[in-house]
Short mmCIF file of C-alpha atoms in Angstrom, two decimals:
data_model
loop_
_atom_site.label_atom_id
_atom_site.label_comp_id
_atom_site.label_asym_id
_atom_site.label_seq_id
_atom_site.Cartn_x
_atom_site.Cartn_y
_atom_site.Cartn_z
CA UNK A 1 -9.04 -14.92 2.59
CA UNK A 2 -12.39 -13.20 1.31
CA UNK A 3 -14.14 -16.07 1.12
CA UNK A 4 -13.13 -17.18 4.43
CA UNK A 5 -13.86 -14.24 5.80
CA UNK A 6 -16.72 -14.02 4.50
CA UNK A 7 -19.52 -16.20 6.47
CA UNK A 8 -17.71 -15.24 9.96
CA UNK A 9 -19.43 -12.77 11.95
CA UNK A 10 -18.31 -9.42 12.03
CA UNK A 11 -16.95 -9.16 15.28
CA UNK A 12 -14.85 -12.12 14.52
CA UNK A 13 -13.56 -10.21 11.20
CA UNK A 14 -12.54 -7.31 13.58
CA UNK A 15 -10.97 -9.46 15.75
CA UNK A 16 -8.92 -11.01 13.14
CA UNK A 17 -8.10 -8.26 11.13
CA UNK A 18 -6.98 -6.00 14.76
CA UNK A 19 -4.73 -9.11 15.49
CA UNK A 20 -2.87 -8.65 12.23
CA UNK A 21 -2.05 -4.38 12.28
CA UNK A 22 0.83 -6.16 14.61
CA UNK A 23 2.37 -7.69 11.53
CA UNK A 24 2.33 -4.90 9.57
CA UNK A 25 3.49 -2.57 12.11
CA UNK A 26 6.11 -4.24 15.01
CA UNK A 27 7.74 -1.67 15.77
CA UNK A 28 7.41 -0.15 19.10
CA UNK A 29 8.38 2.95 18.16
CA UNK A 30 6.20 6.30 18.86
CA UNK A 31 5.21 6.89 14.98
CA UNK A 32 3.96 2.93 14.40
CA UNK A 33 2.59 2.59 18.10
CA UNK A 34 0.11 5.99 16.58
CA UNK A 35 -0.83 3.97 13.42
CA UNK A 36 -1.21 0.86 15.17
CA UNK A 37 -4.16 2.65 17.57
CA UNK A 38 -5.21 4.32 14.44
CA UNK A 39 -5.92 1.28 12.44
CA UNK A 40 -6.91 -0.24 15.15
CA UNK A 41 -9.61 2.14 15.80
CA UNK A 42 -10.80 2.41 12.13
CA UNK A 43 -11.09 -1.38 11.36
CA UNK A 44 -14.23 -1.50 14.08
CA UNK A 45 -15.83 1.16 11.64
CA UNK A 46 -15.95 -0.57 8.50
CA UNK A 47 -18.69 -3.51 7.81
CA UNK A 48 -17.62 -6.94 7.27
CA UNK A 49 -18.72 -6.31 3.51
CA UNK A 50 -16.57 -3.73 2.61
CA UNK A 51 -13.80 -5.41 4.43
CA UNK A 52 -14.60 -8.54 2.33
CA UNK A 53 -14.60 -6.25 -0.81
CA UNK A 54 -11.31 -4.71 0.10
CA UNK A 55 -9.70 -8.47 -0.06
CA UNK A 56 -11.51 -9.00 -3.23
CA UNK A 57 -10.27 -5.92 -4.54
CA UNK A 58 -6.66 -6.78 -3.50
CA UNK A 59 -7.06 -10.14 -4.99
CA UNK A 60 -8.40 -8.80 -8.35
CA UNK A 61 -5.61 -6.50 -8.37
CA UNK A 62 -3.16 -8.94 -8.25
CA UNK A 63 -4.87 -10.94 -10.91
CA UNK A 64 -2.81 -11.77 -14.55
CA UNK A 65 -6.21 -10.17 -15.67
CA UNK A 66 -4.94 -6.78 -14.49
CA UNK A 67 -1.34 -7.66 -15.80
CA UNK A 68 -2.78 -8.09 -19.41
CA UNK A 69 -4.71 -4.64 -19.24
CA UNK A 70 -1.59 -3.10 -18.44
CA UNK A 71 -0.09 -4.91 -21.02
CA UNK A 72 -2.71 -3.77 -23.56
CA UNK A 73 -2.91 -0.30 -22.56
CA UNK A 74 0.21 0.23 -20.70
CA UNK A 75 0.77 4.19 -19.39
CA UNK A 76 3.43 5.84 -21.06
CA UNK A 77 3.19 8.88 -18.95
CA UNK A 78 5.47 9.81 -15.55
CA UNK A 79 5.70 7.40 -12.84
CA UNK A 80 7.52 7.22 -9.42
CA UNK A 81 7.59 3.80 -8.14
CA UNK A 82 9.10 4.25 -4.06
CA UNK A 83 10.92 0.73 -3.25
CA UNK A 84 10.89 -0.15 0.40
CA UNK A 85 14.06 -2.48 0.52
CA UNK A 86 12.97 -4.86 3.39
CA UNK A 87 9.19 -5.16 2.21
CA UNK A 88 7.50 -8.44 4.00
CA UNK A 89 4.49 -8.23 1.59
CA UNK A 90 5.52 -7.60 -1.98
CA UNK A 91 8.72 -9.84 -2.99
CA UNK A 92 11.60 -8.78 -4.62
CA UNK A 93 10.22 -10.49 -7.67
CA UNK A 94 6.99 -9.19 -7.90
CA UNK A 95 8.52 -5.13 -7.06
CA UNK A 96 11.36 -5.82 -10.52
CA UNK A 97 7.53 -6.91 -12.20
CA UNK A 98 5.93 -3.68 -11.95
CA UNK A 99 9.39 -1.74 -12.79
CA UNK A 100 9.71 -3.79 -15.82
CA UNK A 101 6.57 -2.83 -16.51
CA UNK A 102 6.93 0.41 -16.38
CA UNK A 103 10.38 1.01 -18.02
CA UNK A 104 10.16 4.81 -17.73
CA UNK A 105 9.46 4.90 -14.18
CA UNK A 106 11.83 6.87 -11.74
CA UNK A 107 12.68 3.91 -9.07
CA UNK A 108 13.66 5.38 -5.78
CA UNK A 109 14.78 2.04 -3.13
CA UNK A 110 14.65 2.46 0.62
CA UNK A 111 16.53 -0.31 1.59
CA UNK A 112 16.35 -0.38 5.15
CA UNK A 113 12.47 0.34 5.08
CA UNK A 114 9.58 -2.31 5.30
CA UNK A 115 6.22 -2.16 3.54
CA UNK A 116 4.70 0.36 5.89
CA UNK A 117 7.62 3.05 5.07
CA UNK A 118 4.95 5.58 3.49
CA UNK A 119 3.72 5.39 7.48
CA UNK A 120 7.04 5.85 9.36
CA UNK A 121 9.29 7.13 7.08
CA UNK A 122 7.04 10.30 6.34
CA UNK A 123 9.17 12.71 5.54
CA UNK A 124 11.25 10.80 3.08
CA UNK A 125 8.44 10.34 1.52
CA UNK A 126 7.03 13.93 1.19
CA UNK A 127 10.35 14.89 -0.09
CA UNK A 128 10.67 11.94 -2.60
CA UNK A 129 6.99 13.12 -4.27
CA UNK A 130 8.00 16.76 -3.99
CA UNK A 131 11.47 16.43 -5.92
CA UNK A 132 9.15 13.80 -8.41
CA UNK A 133 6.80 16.21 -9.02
CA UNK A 134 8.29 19.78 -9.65
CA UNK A 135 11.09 18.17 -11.75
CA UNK A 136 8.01 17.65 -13.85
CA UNK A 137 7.26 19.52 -17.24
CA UNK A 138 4.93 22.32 -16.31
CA UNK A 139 5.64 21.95 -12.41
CA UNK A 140 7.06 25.62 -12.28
CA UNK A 141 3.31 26.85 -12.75
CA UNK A 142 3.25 28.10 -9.07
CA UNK A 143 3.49 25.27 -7.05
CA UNK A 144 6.01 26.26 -3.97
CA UNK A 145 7.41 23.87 -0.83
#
């Protein structure tokens, strides 16, 4: 998609990249109609570059050159890995990967939430992190709700 992206004029990126907050965000529901105009607004601000670099970024992400640093270096340290369920972007597949890779992770599922759950699912969220966090060693140190 970078390099596709890449030679088109910018307003033409814009366009393109508008046209897809739909896909990501259906819903006509007060909370995703707020993030749709938000997105929607902020995608106009960024150059066609650093679009194009975010893709790239994505991409290299995604890359079995990433999966063999994790492999060689793999944390050992907490992690919270928040499953939305009914996620159109990430497979099933590809969300057991990272848990497997990860094998003391703390694996909370939303299963009736789609990839943009962090967006319109809020709350759950907050309180997920919260409960991660102070259950923590050394989380008592004067951090309150």
């Amino acid at each position: 998609l970078a390099r596709l992206l890449a030679p088109m004029p910018e307003r033409t990126v814009h366009a393109l990249m508008q046209r897809r907050i739909r896909n990501f965000l259906p819903e006509a529901t007060p909370v995703q109609s707020f993030w749709r105009a938000y997105f929607l607004g902020l995608i106009p601000q960024f150059s066609r570059q650093a679009l194009v670099n975010r893709l790239r970024l994505q991409a290299a992400m995604d890359s079995a050159r990433l999966g063999r640093a994790l492999e060689a270096r793999p944390w050992q340290g907490p992690v919270l890995i928040v499953d939305a369920g009914e996620d159109g972007l990430i497979t099933a597949h590809d969300r057991a990967r990272l848990a497997a890779r990860m094998p003391q992770a703390q694996v909370v599922t939303l299963a009736d939430r789609g990839h943009v759950a962090s967006l319109d699912a809020t709350q759950t969220y907050i309180t997920i992190f919260r409960e991660f966090l102070c259950a923590l060693p050394g989380a008592d140190r004067g951090v309150t709700g």
